[in-house]
Short mmCIF file of C-alpha atoms in Angstrom, two decimals:
data_model
loop_
_atom_site.label_atom_id
_atom_site.label_comp_id
_atom_site.label_asym_id
_atom_site.label_seq_id
_atom_site.Cartn_x
_atom_site.Cartn_y
_atom_site.Cartn_z
CA MET A 1 18.60 6.71 3.01
CA LYS A 2 20.82 3.96 1.58
CA ILE A 3 19.58 0.43 2.15
CA LYS A 4 21.36 -2.16 0.05
CA VAL A 5 19.61 -5.02 -1.72
CA LEU A 6 22.05 -7.78 -0.80
CA GLY A 7 20.25 -10.67 -2.46
CA THR A 8 17.11 -11.65 -4.35
CA GLY A 9 15.06 -14.82 -4.68
CA LEU A 10 12.08 -15.43 -6.93
CA THR A 11 10.05 -18.55 -7.68
CA LYS A 12 8.32 -19.23 -10.95
CA PHE A 13 4.92 -17.49 -10.96
CA GLY A 14 1.91 -19.52 -12.06
CA GLU A 15 -0.46 -22.34 -11.17
CA LEU A 16 1.97 -24.40 -9.12
CA TRP A 17 -0.07 -27.40 -7.96
CA ASP A 18 2.91 -29.37 -6.64
CA LYS A 19 4.00 -26.65 -4.17
CA ASP A 20 2.38 -25.29 -1.03
CA LEU A 21 2.96 -21.89 0.55
CA LEU A 22 5.90 -23.00 2.67
CA ASP A 23 7.63 -24.66 -0.32
CA LEU A 24 7.40 -21.38 -2.22
CA ALA A 25 8.44 -19.27 0.78
CA LEU A 26 11.52 -21.35 1.53
CA GLU A 27 12.58 -21.55 -2.13
CA ALA A 28 12.57 -17.78 -2.55
CA SER A 29 14.07 -17.11 0.89
CA LEU A 30 16.99 -19.53 0.52
CA GLU A 31 17.76 -18.21 -2.96
CA SER A 32 17.92 -14.65 -1.63
CA ILE A 33 20.11 -15.63 1.36
CA ASN A 34 22.48 -17.60 -0.87
CA GLU A 35 22.78 -14.70 -3.29
CA SER A 36 23.53 -12.37 -0.37
CA ARG A 37 26.60 -14.44 0.56
CA ILE A 38 25.62 -14.34 4.20
CA THR A 39 24.49 -17.20 6.41
CA ASN A 40 21.12 -17.73 8.06
CA ASN A 41 22.70 -16.67 11.35
CA ASP A 42 23.39 -13.21 9.90
CA ILE A 43 19.64 -12.58 9.45
CA ASP A 44 18.45 -10.41 12.34
CA ALA A 45 14.72 -10.44 11.51
CA VAL A 46 12.20 -11.78 9.00
CA PHE A 47 9.29 -9.83 7.52
CA VAL A 48 6.64 -12.04 5.89
CA ALA A 49 4.03 -10.45 3.64
CA ASN A 50 0.83 -12.41 3.06
CA MET A 51 -2.79 -11.47 2.51
CA LEU A 52 -4.85 -14.60 1.89
CA TYR A 53 -3.36 -17.79 3.33
CA GLY A 54 -5.06 -17.61 6.73
CA LYS A 55 -8.41 -16.83 5.17
CA LEU A 56 -8.18 -19.60 2.56
CA THR A 57 -6.64 -22.38 4.66
CA GLY A 58 -6.94 -21.50 8.35
CA GLN A 59 -3.14 -21.34 8.73
CA ASP A 60 -2.07 -18.06 10.32
CA HIS A 61 1.06 -17.26 12.35
CA LEU A 62 3.14 -17.09 9.18
CA GLY A 63 6.01 -15.12 10.70
CA ALA A 64 7.01 -17.97 12.96
CA LEU A 65 6.07 -20.59 10.36
CA VAL A 66 8.53 -19.22 7.79
CA ALA A 67 11.29 -18.44 10.29
CA SER A 68 11.17 -21.92 11.78
CA GLY A 69 11.14 -23.42 8.29
CA LEU A 70 14.42 -21.63 7.70
CA GLY A 71 15.81 -22.80 11.05
CA LEU A 72 15.78 -19.25 12.42
CA LYS A 73 14.86 -18.13 15.93
CA CYS A 74 15.11 -14.39 15.27
CA PRO A 75 12.12 -11.98 15.41
CA SER A 76 9.67 -12.63 12.59
CA PHE A 77 6.60 -10.65 11.61
CA ARG A 78 3.64 -11.11 9.28
CA ILE A 79 2.49 -7.97 7.42
CA GLU A 80 -0.84 -7.50 5.64
CA GLY A 81 -1.91 -4.56 3.51
CA ALA A 82 -3.97 -6.26 0.78
CA CYS A 83 -2.12 -6.33 -2.57
CA ALA A 84 0.40 -3.81 -1.16
CA SER A 85 1.50 -6.27 1.55
CA GLY A 86 4.86 -6.86 -0.14
CA GLY A 87 5.69 -3.19 -0.55
CA LEU A 88 4.60 -2.52 3.03
CA ALA A 89 6.87 -5.29 4.32
CA VAL A 90 9.83 -3.77 2.46
CA HIS A 91 8.98 -0.35 3.89
CA LEU A 92 8.73 -1.66 7.47
CA ALA A 93 11.95 -3.64 7.09
CA ILE A 94 13.71 -0.47 5.92
CA GLN A 95 12.40 1.46 8.93
CA SER A 96 13.80 -1.23 11.26
CA LEU A 97 17.21 -0.97 9.54
CA LEU A 98 17.20 2.82 9.67
CA ALA A 99 16.30 2.70 13.35
CA GLY A 100 19.34 0.55 13.93
CA THR A 101 17.30 -2.25 15.47
CA TYR A 102 18.54 -4.75 12.87
CA LYS A 103 21.44 -4.86 10.38
CA ASN A 104 20.34 -7.52 7.90
CA VAL A 105 16.74 -8.57 7.32
CA LEU A 106 14.92 -11.03 5.09
CA VAL A 107 11.74 -9.72 3.46
CA LEU A 108 9.48 -12.34 1.91
CA GLY A 109 6.16 -12.17 0.11
CA ALA A 110 4.32 -15.40 -0.63
CA GLU A 111 0.86 -16.38 -1.75
CA LYS A 112 -0.85 -19.67 -2.63
CA MET A 113 -4.02 -18.71 -4.47
CA THR A 114 -4.86 -21.37 -7.04
CA ASP A 115 -6.08 -24.02 -4.58
CA ALA A 116 -9.27 -21.95 -4.13
CA ASN A 117 -12.08 -21.85 -6.70
CA GLY A 118 -13.18 -18.68 -8.50
CA PRO A 119 -15.95 -17.46 -6.14
CA GLN A 120 -13.82 -18.30 -3.06
CA ILE A 121 -10.80 -16.32 -4.24
CA THR A 122 -12.98 -13.47 -5.54
CA SER A 123 -14.62 -13.20 -2.10
CA ALA A 124 -11.31 -13.49 -0.24
CA LEU A 125 -9.80 -10.67 -2.30
CA MET A 126 -12.82 -8.50 -1.48
CA GLY A 127 -11.49 -8.44 2.08
CA ALA A 128 -9.45 -5.52 0.74
CA GLY A 129 -12.66 -3.61 -0.02
CA SER A 130 -15.36 -2.11 2.20
CA GLU A 131 -18.48 -3.69 3.63
CA ALA A 132 -20.71 -1.55 1.39
CA GLU A 133 -18.79 -2.79 -1.65
CA ARG A 134 -19.19 -6.42 -0.58
CA LYS A 135 -22.95 -5.94 0.04
CA ALA A 136 -23.32 -4.51 -3.45
CA GLY A 137 -21.81 -7.68 -4.92
CA LEU A 138 -18.80 -5.76 -6.17
CA THR A 139 -15.54 -7.46 -7.08
CA PHE A 140 -12.12 -5.94 -7.68
CA PRO A 141 -12.50 -6.24 -11.47
CA ALA A 142 -15.81 -4.38 -11.06
CA LEU A 143 -14.36 -1.63 -8.84
CA TYR A 144 -11.56 -0.95 -11.31
CA ALA A 145 -14.10 -1.21 -14.14
CA LEU A 146 -16.01 1.67 -12.51
CA MET A 147 -12.77 3.66 -12.39
CA ALA A 148 -12.08 2.80 -16.04
CA LYS A 149 -15.55 3.92 -17.13
CA ALA A 150 -15.21 7.15 -15.18
CA HIS A 151 -11.85 7.76 -16.91
CA MET A 152 -13.38 6.97 -20.30
CA GLN A 153 -16.24 9.39 -19.66
CA LYS A 154 -14.02 12.20 -18.42
CA TYR A 155 -10.96 11.89 -20.66
CA GLY A 156 -12.05 9.91 -23.69
CA THR A 157 -9.89 6.89 -22.84
CA THR A 158 -10.81 4.00 -25.13
CA ARG A 159 -10.94 0.21 -24.99
CA LYS A 160 -7.95 0.19 -27.34
CA HIS A 161 -5.95 2.31 -24.89
CA LEU A 162 -6.72 -0.23 -22.15
CA ALA A 163 -5.85 -3.15 -24.43
CA SER A 164 -2.47 -1.61 -25.28
CA VAL A 165 -1.38 -2.08 -21.65
CA SER A 166 -2.17 -5.78 -21.83
CA VAL A 167 -0.47 -6.24 -25.22
CA LYS A 168 2.69 -4.44 -24.04
CA ASN A 169 2.95 -6.31 -20.75
CA HIS A 170 2.41 -9.69 -22.41
CA TYR A 171 5.26 -8.81 -24.80
CA HIS A 172 7.52 -8.07 -21.82
CA ALA A 173 6.43 -11.31 -20.12
CA SER A 174 7.33 -13.26 -23.26
CA LEU A 175 10.95 -12.36 -22.40
CA ASN A 176 10.64 -13.47 -18.75
CA GLU A 177 10.99 -17.18 -17.96
CA LYS A 178 9.51 -16.65 -14.46
CA ALA A 179 6.28 -15.17 -15.85
CA GLN A 180 2.93 -16.96 -15.55
CA PHE A 181 1.99 -16.05 -19.13
CA PRO A 182 5.25 -15.83 -21.12
CA PHE A 183 3.57 -15.24 -24.47
CA GLU A 184 2.35 -12.35 -26.60
CA VAL A 185 -1.27 -11.44 -27.26
CA THR A 186 -2.82 -9.25 -29.93
CA GLU A 187 -5.12 -6.30 -29.44
CA GLU A 188 -7.92 -8.35 -31.07
CA LYS A 189 -7.38 -11.17 -28.58
CA VAL A 190 -7.70 -8.74 -25.65
CA LEU A 191 -10.80 -7.03 -27.03
CA GLU A 192 -12.56 -10.25 -28.01
CA SER A 193 -11.93 -12.28 -24.84
CA PRO A 194 -14.92 -12.85 -22.51
CA VAL A 195 -16.24 -9.86 -20.56
CA ILE A 196 -15.69 -10.22 -16.79
CA SER A 197 -17.00 -6.81 -15.75
CA SER A 198 -17.74 -4.28 -18.44
CA PRO A 199 -15.70 -2.72 -20.00
CA PHE A 200 -13.05 -5.25 -18.92
CA THR A 201 -12.47 -8.52 -20.67
CA LEU A 202 -10.43 -11.37 -19.21
CA PHE A 203 -7.22 -9.96 -20.71
CA ASP A 204 -7.65 -6.64 -18.89
CA ALA A 205 -7.17 -8.45 -15.57
CA SER A 206 -4.18 -9.85 -13.71
CA PRO A 207 -4.51 -13.57 -13.00
CA ILE A 208 -4.79 -15.74 -9.88
CA THR A 209 -1.22 -16.80 -9.14
CA ASP A 210 0.98 -18.83 -6.81
CA GLY A 211 4.47 -17.51 -6.13
CA ALA A 212 6.99 -16.03 -3.74
CA ALA A 213 9.63 -13.32 -3.82
CA ALA A 214 12.30 -12.47 -1.26
CA VAL A 215 15.04 -9.91 -0.75
CA VAL A 216 17.74 -9.54 1.85
CA LEU A 217 18.21 -5.91 2.83
CA SER A 218 21.16 -4.51 4.74
CA SER A 219 22.14 -1.24 6.35
CA GLN A 220 25.77 -2.34 6.61
CA SER A 221 27.20 -2.71 3.11
CA THR A 222 29.04 0.22 1.58
CA GLN A 223 30.25 -1.76 -1.44
CA PRO A 224 28.79 -0.76 -4.85
CA GLY A 225 25.42 -2.27 -5.64
CA VAL A 226 21.71 -1.50 -5.80
CA PHE A 227 20.38 0.67 -3.00
CA ILE A 228 16.84 1.64 -2.01
CA THR A 229 17.07 5.40 -1.65
CA GLY A 230 13.39 6.27 -1.24
CA SER A 231 10.55 4.45 0.52
CA ALA A 232 7.14 5.95 1.27
CA VAL A 233 3.60 4.83 2.09
CA ALA A 234 0.37 6.77 1.75
CA THR A 235 -3.18 5.75 2.57
CA ASP A 236 -6.70 6.76 1.59
CA THR A 237 -10.24 5.53 2.28
CA VAL A 238 -10.80 1.80 1.80
CA ASP A 239 -14.09 2.43 0.00
CA LEU A 240 -13.83 3.86 -3.49
CA ALA A 241 -17.05 5.86 -3.10
CA SER A 242 -15.57 8.14 -0.44
CA ARG A 243 -12.59 9.20 -2.54
CA GLN A 244 -12.25 12.71 -3.87
CA SER A 245 -11.97 11.40 -7.43
CA LEU A 246 -12.74 8.13 -9.22
CA THR A 247 -10.11 8.88 -11.86
CA GLU A 248 -6.98 9.18 -9.77
CA ILE A 249 -5.27 7.33 -6.95
CA THR A 250 -4.29 10.19 -4.68
CA ALA A 251 -2.17 8.00 -2.42
CA THR A 252 0.11 7.29 -5.41
CA LYS A 253 0.80 11.00 -5.80
CA GLN A 254 1.53 11.41 -2.10
CA ALA A 255 3.78 8.36 -1.74
CA ALA A 256 5.68 9.17 -4.95
CA LYS A 257 6.31 12.75 -3.86
CA LYS A 258 7.83 11.58 -0.57
CA ALA A 259 9.89 8.73 -2.03
CA LEU A 260 11.32 10.86 -4.85
CA ALA A 261 12.24 13.62 -2.39
CA GLN A 262 14.00 11.10 -0.13
CA ALA A 263 15.98 9.81 -3.11
CA GLY A 264 16.79 13.31 -4.33
CA VAL A 265 15.47 12.65 -7.83
CA GLU A 266 12.54 13.77 -9.97
CA ILE A 267 10.17 11.63 -12.01
CA LYS A 268 12.00 12.65 -15.22
CA ASP A 269 15.13 10.99 -13.79
CA ILE A 270 13.44 7.56 -13.56
CA HIS A 271 14.71 5.18 -16.27
CA LEU A 272 12.20 2.40 -15.71
CA ALA A 273 9.34 1.48 -13.38
CA GLU A 274 7.34 -1.48 -12.14
CA VAL A 275 3.79 -0.34 -11.41
CA HIS A 276 0.66 -2.03 -10.10
CA ASP A 277 -1.26 -3.03 -13.23
CA CYS A 278 -3.78 -5.29 -11.49
CA PHE A 279 -6.14 -4.13 -14.25
CA THR A 280 -5.21 -2.25 -17.40
CA ILE A 281 -6.70 1.03 -16.17
CA ALA A 282 -4.46 0.84 -13.10
CA GLU A 283 -1.30 1.21 -15.22
CA ILE A 284 -2.84 4.18 -17.04
CA LEU A 285 -3.72 5.81 -13.71
CA ALA A 286 -0.20 5.08 -12.42
CA MET A 287 1.40 6.81 -15.42
CA GLU A 288 -0.67 9.92 -14.72
CA ASP A 289 -0.50 9.93 -10.91
CA LEU A 290 3.25 9.28 -10.81
CA GLY A 291 3.70 12.18 -13.23
CA PHE A 292 5.07 10.37 -16.29
CA CYS A 293 2.35 12.15 -18.33
CA LYS A 294 -0.46 14.65 -17.82
CA LYS A 295 -3.81 13.66 -16.26
CA GLY A 296 -6.07 12.11 -18.87
CA GLU A 297 -3.23 11.30 -21.27
CA GLY A 298 -2.17 7.95 -19.78
CA GLY A 299 -3.93 5.87 -22.43
CA ALA A 300 -2.25 7.62 -25.33
CA PHE A 301 1.08 7.60 -23.45
CA VAL A 302 1.04 3.79 -23.32
CA THR A 303 -0.36 3.32 -26.83
CA LYS A 304 2.45 5.45 -28.32
CA GLY A 305 5.01 2.96 -27.01
CA HIS A 306 6.75 5.21 -24.49
CA THR A 307 6.49 2.48 -21.82
CA LYS A 308 7.53 -0.47 -24.00
CA LEU A 309 11.06 -1.86 -23.99
CA GLY A 310 13.01 0.57 -26.19
CA GLY A 311 10.67 3.44 -25.24
CA LYS A 312 11.69 6.46 -23.21
CA CYS A 313 10.64 4.89 -19.88
CA PRO A 314 9.92 1.15 -20.00
CA VAL A 315 7.22 0.13 -17.52
CA ASN A 316 6.61 -3.37 -16.18
CA THR A 317 9.49 -5.08 -17.96
CA SER A 318 8.72 -8.18 -15.84
CA GLY A 319 5.35 -8.44 -17.59
CA GLY A 320 3.68 -6.67 -14.69
CA LEU A 321 0.88 -8.13 -12.64
CA LYS A 322 -1.04 -8.70 -15.86
CA ALA A 323 1.31 -11.21 -17.47
CA CYS A 324 4.07 -12.05 -14.99
CA GLY A 325 1.29 -12.85 -12.52
CA HIS A 326 -0.05 -11.48 -9.25
CA PRO A 327 0.50 -13.62 -6.13
CA VAL A 328 -0.76 -10.63 -4.22
CA ALA A 329 1.64 -10.28 -1.27
CA ALA A 330 4.65 -11.31 -3.38
CA THR A 331 4.03 -8.64 -6.02
CA GLY A 332 5.56 -5.64 -4.19
CA ILE A 333 8.77 -7.60 -3.58
CA LYS A 334 8.89 -8.99 -7.12
CA GLN A 335 8.78 -5.38 -8.32
CA ILE A 336 11.86 -4.58 -6.18
CA ILE A 337 13.61 -7.64 -7.61
CA GLU A 338 12.86 -6.73 -11.23
CA ILE A 339 14.25 -3.22 -10.78
CA THR A 340 17.29 -4.59 -8.90
CA HIS A 341 18.07 -7.05 -11.72
CA GLN A 342 17.65 -4.29 -14.31
CA LEU A 343 20.02 -1.95 -12.45
CA GLN A 344 22.52 -4.81 -12.07
CA GLY A 345 22.34 -5.45 -15.83
CA ARG A 346 21.15 -9.04 -15.38
CA ALA A 347 17.64 -8.82 -16.88
CA GLY A 348 18.60 -10.78 -20.01
CA LYS A 349 16.45 -10.27 -23.10
CA ARG A 350 14.41 -7.57 -21.39
CA GLN A 351 17.39 -5.53 -20.19
CA VAL A 352 16.91 -1.76 -20.29
CA LYS A 353 20.25 -0.36 -21.45
CA GLY A 354 21.92 2.19 -19.18
CA ALA A 355 19.28 1.99 -16.44
CA ASN A 356 20.51 3.27 -13.08
CA VAL A 357 17.38 4.76 -11.42
CA GLY A 358 14.14 2.78 -11.07
CA LEU A 359 10.82 3.11 -9.26
CA THR A 360 8.19 0.70 -7.94
CA GLN A 361 4.53 1.43 -7.16
CA ASN A 362 2.51 -1.17 -5.21
CA VAL A 363 -1.22 -0.63 -4.57
CA GLY A 364 -3.56 -2.17 -2.00
CA GLY A 365 -7.27 -2.30 -2.79
CA THR A 366 -8.42 0.42 -5.15
CA GLY A 367 -5.77 2.77 -3.76
CA ALA A 368 -6.30 2.70 -0.01
CA THR A 369 -2.62 1.82 0.46
CA VAL A 370 0.17 2.77 -1.93
CA VAL A 371 3.87 2.09 -1.45
CA VAL A 372 6.50 3.70 -3.68
CA HIS A 373 10.20 2.82 -3.69
CA VAL A 374 13.10 4.38 -5.58
CA LEU A 375 16.16 2.27 -6.33
CA GLN A 376 19.53 3.47 -7.57
CA ILE A 377 22.90 2.00 -8.43
CA MET B 1 -22.36 -13.79 4.25
CA SER B 2 -23.21 -12.02 7.49
CA SER B 3 -24.10 -13.75 10.78
CA PRO B 4 -27.66 -13.35 12.22
CA VAL B 5 -26.48 -10.80 14.78
CA GLN B 6 -24.66 -8.77 12.13
CA ILE B 7 -27.82 -8.78 10.01
CA TRP B 8 -29.93 -7.72 13.02
CA ARG B 9 -27.53 -4.81 13.71
CA GLN B 10 -27.41 -3.67 10.09
CA HIS B 11 -31.18 -3.91 9.55
CA LYS B 12 -31.76 -1.39 12.34
CA THR B 13 -30.35 1.43 10.18
CA LEU B 14 -31.74 0.49 6.76
CA HIS B 15 -34.64 2.93 7.04
CA ASN B 16 -32.17 5.83 6.99
CA TYR B 17 -31.36 5.02 3.39
CA LEU B 18 -34.86 4.46 2.01
CA ASN B 19 -36.56 6.69 -0.55
CA LYS B 20 -33.40 8.67 -1.27
CA THR B 21 -32.85 9.90 -4.80
CA GLY B 22 -29.49 10.33 -6.46
CA ARG B 23 -27.68 10.40 -9.80
CA LEU B 24 -26.02 7.42 -11.44
CA ILE B 25 -22.41 8.42 -12.14
CA VAL B 26 -21.05 5.22 -13.66
CA TRP B 27 -21.88 1.50 -13.76
CA THR B 28 -20.54 -1.92 -14.71
CA LYS B 29 -22.13 -5.25 -15.58
CA ILE B 30 -20.59 -8.07 -13.53
CA PHE B 31 -20.24 -11.51 -15.11
CA VAL B 32 -17.86 -13.11 -12.55
CA ALA B 33 -19.30 -12.86 -9.03
CA PRO B 34 -18.08 -13.48 -5.50
CA SER B 35 -19.55 -16.25 -3.30
CA GLY B 36 -23.25 -15.73 -2.64
CA PHE B 37 -23.86 -13.66 -5.77
CA GLU B 38 -23.17 -16.26 -8.47
CA HIS B 39 -26.90 -16.87 -9.08
CA GLN B 40 -27.43 -13.19 -9.98
CA THR B 41 -24.90 -12.94 -12.83
CA PRO B 42 -24.84 -10.93 -14.92
CA TYR B 43 -25.91 -8.03 -12.68
CA LEU B 44 -25.48 -4.26 -12.71
CA VAL B 45 -23.64 -2.28 -10.03
CA GLY B 46 -23.17 1.47 -10.12
CA MET B 47 -21.70 4.39 -8.23
CA VAL B 48 -24.50 6.73 -7.16
CA GLN B 49 -24.11 10.35 -6.09
CA PHE B 50 -26.65 11.30 -3.43
CA GLU B 51 -26.98 14.79 -1.99
CA ASP B 52 -24.74 14.06 0.97
CA GLU B 53 -22.63 11.08 -0.10
CA ARG B 54 -21.53 8.75 -2.88
CA MET B 55 -22.42 5.05 -2.58
CA PRO B 56 -21.98 1.83 -4.55
CA SER B 57 -25.22 0.00 -5.22
CA GLN B 58 -26.73 -2.75 -7.28
CA ILE B 59 -29.11 -1.40 -9.93
CA VAL B 60 -32.38 -3.34 -10.19
CA ASP B 61 -35.68 -3.43 -12.08
CA CYS B 62 -34.09 -2.39 -15.39
CA SER B 63 -31.77 -3.55 -18.16
CA GLU B 64 -28.42 -1.99 -19.06
CA ALA B 65 -30.01 -0.40 -22.14
CA ASP B 66 -32.18 1.72 -19.82
CA LEU B 67 -29.18 3.32 -18.09
CA LYS B 68 -27.77 6.76 -18.82
CA VAL B 69 -25.00 8.73 -17.11
CA ASN B 70 -26.50 11.16 -14.57
CA MET B 71 -29.94 9.54 -14.68
CA LYS B 72 -32.06 9.81 -11.55
CA VAL B 73 -32.27 6.71 -9.34
CA ILE B 74 -34.10 5.95 -6.10
CA THR B 75 -33.20 3.60 -3.25
CA VAL B 76 -35.23 0.45 -2.64
CA ILE B 77 -34.94 -2.43 -0.18
CA ARG B 78 -33.98 -5.81 -1.61
CA LYS B 79 -32.59 -9.18 -0.56
CA ILE B 80 -28.76 -9.37 -0.51
CA GLY B 81 -27.07 -12.48 -1.88
CA LYS B 82 -28.32 -16.04 -1.62
CA VAL B 83 -29.33 -17.76 1.60
CA LYS B 84 -30.12 -21.35 2.52
CA ALA B 85 -33.66 -22.22 3.66
CA GLU B 86 -32.74 -22.10 7.37
CA ASP B 87 -30.66 -18.88 7.19
CA VAL B 88 -31.75 -15.38 8.19
CA ILE B 89 -32.56 -13.39 5.06
CA GLU B 90 -30.36 -10.34 4.71
CA TYR B 91 -31.84 -7.19 3.22
CA GLY B 92 -29.99 -4.13 1.97
CA ILE B 93 -30.24 -1.03 -0.15
CA LYS B 94 -30.24 -1.11 -3.96
CA VAL B 95 -31.31 1.50 -6.48
CA LYS B 96 -33.68 1.53 -9.43
CA PRO B 97 -34.04 4.12 -12.18
CA VAL B 98 -36.71 6.79 -11.86
CA LEU B 99 -38.17 6.45 -15.34
#
């Protein structure tokens, strides 16, 4: 598989009161088309990832909405897979290119979340959970908190291990002008911030974010550049209770195995990764389930600095979901963009020297959907 | 929250879950709630291992200090969420410690 990333477009992530969903979608889309050096007429299809807009505003039919906003009359699709919507859209777009149905496609993820109040957005996000979880009054912070406590009980993971993920990702975000929170935090700040769902404090959680990300993918270009060489999806039960284990995301293992095999590389060959740190425990689980370290050692792996810029495998150089922000359906595509920019050597102050193989991991729910991509130059 | 017909359908199977005992595997105390649960904060929710299945459940009639990993709990029927005066009251399964 060799699908080229022709162009990228990314809005600022944050609380963007002066922009609605379509403003964000068009900004990212046009930037990616311009960077691709193709015209709108060269786009054969549009894939729009979105989870929440219909639920929060009543506006559905986003495929046609975005395409018409761009002046396009080509096929356009809306894709939803909770917080993995963006990764899923990239995967489906790649399948359409590999099938030969299309030659150049635009893949967009956009979300407008900050117009809703706290309980509204918390409830809307629980659409990614199960009915039993909603009846129990669970939230996503609470579901991941249960996973964190299970990991702490089984492997001795500590609050300081969790906090080290937040501290590291805020440091990376401080080097990213597109990040929602481009500033550093201390371990004390993380540990002493208000508890949202024990053992998590506010700084263990990714924020509510507006933003959009877009890429143009092509099956036609043979010129040097960044190529997606592995793309795989795996699924599991929507409800956490029915999983085999509370301390691993099995779908991550399955998707990673397939994507790495497609790319012809092993996890030790990966120079950097963008993973789904919706909560601090999620990055620790990702390190273990992707195979960067042994099961149970993810906390110490992060705390030792292996995943910080300058470490042996920097993770979430964008700042991750935690500090760059998490406009849910845009996240999987922003991850692709961050790795693309790193492999192109255009990541500025957060550039990973010599990077030529990168990986993304995008999770929906508590691990019901996982999408893994491998990118190479 | 659920519609009256959804509540009617779900209430028909509640008895299957009553008086079941299980073990509390892990729990969290929620301070930021979704719509309909704001009035309960902070509240306890745990993952309970029953003989034949694992289930999430609110933990009632106790404080967090009473909880221990692997402690025995029993299912009880309780009101779910907050309803307006004219709404159908929704009931569901929660657990309480067997002390």
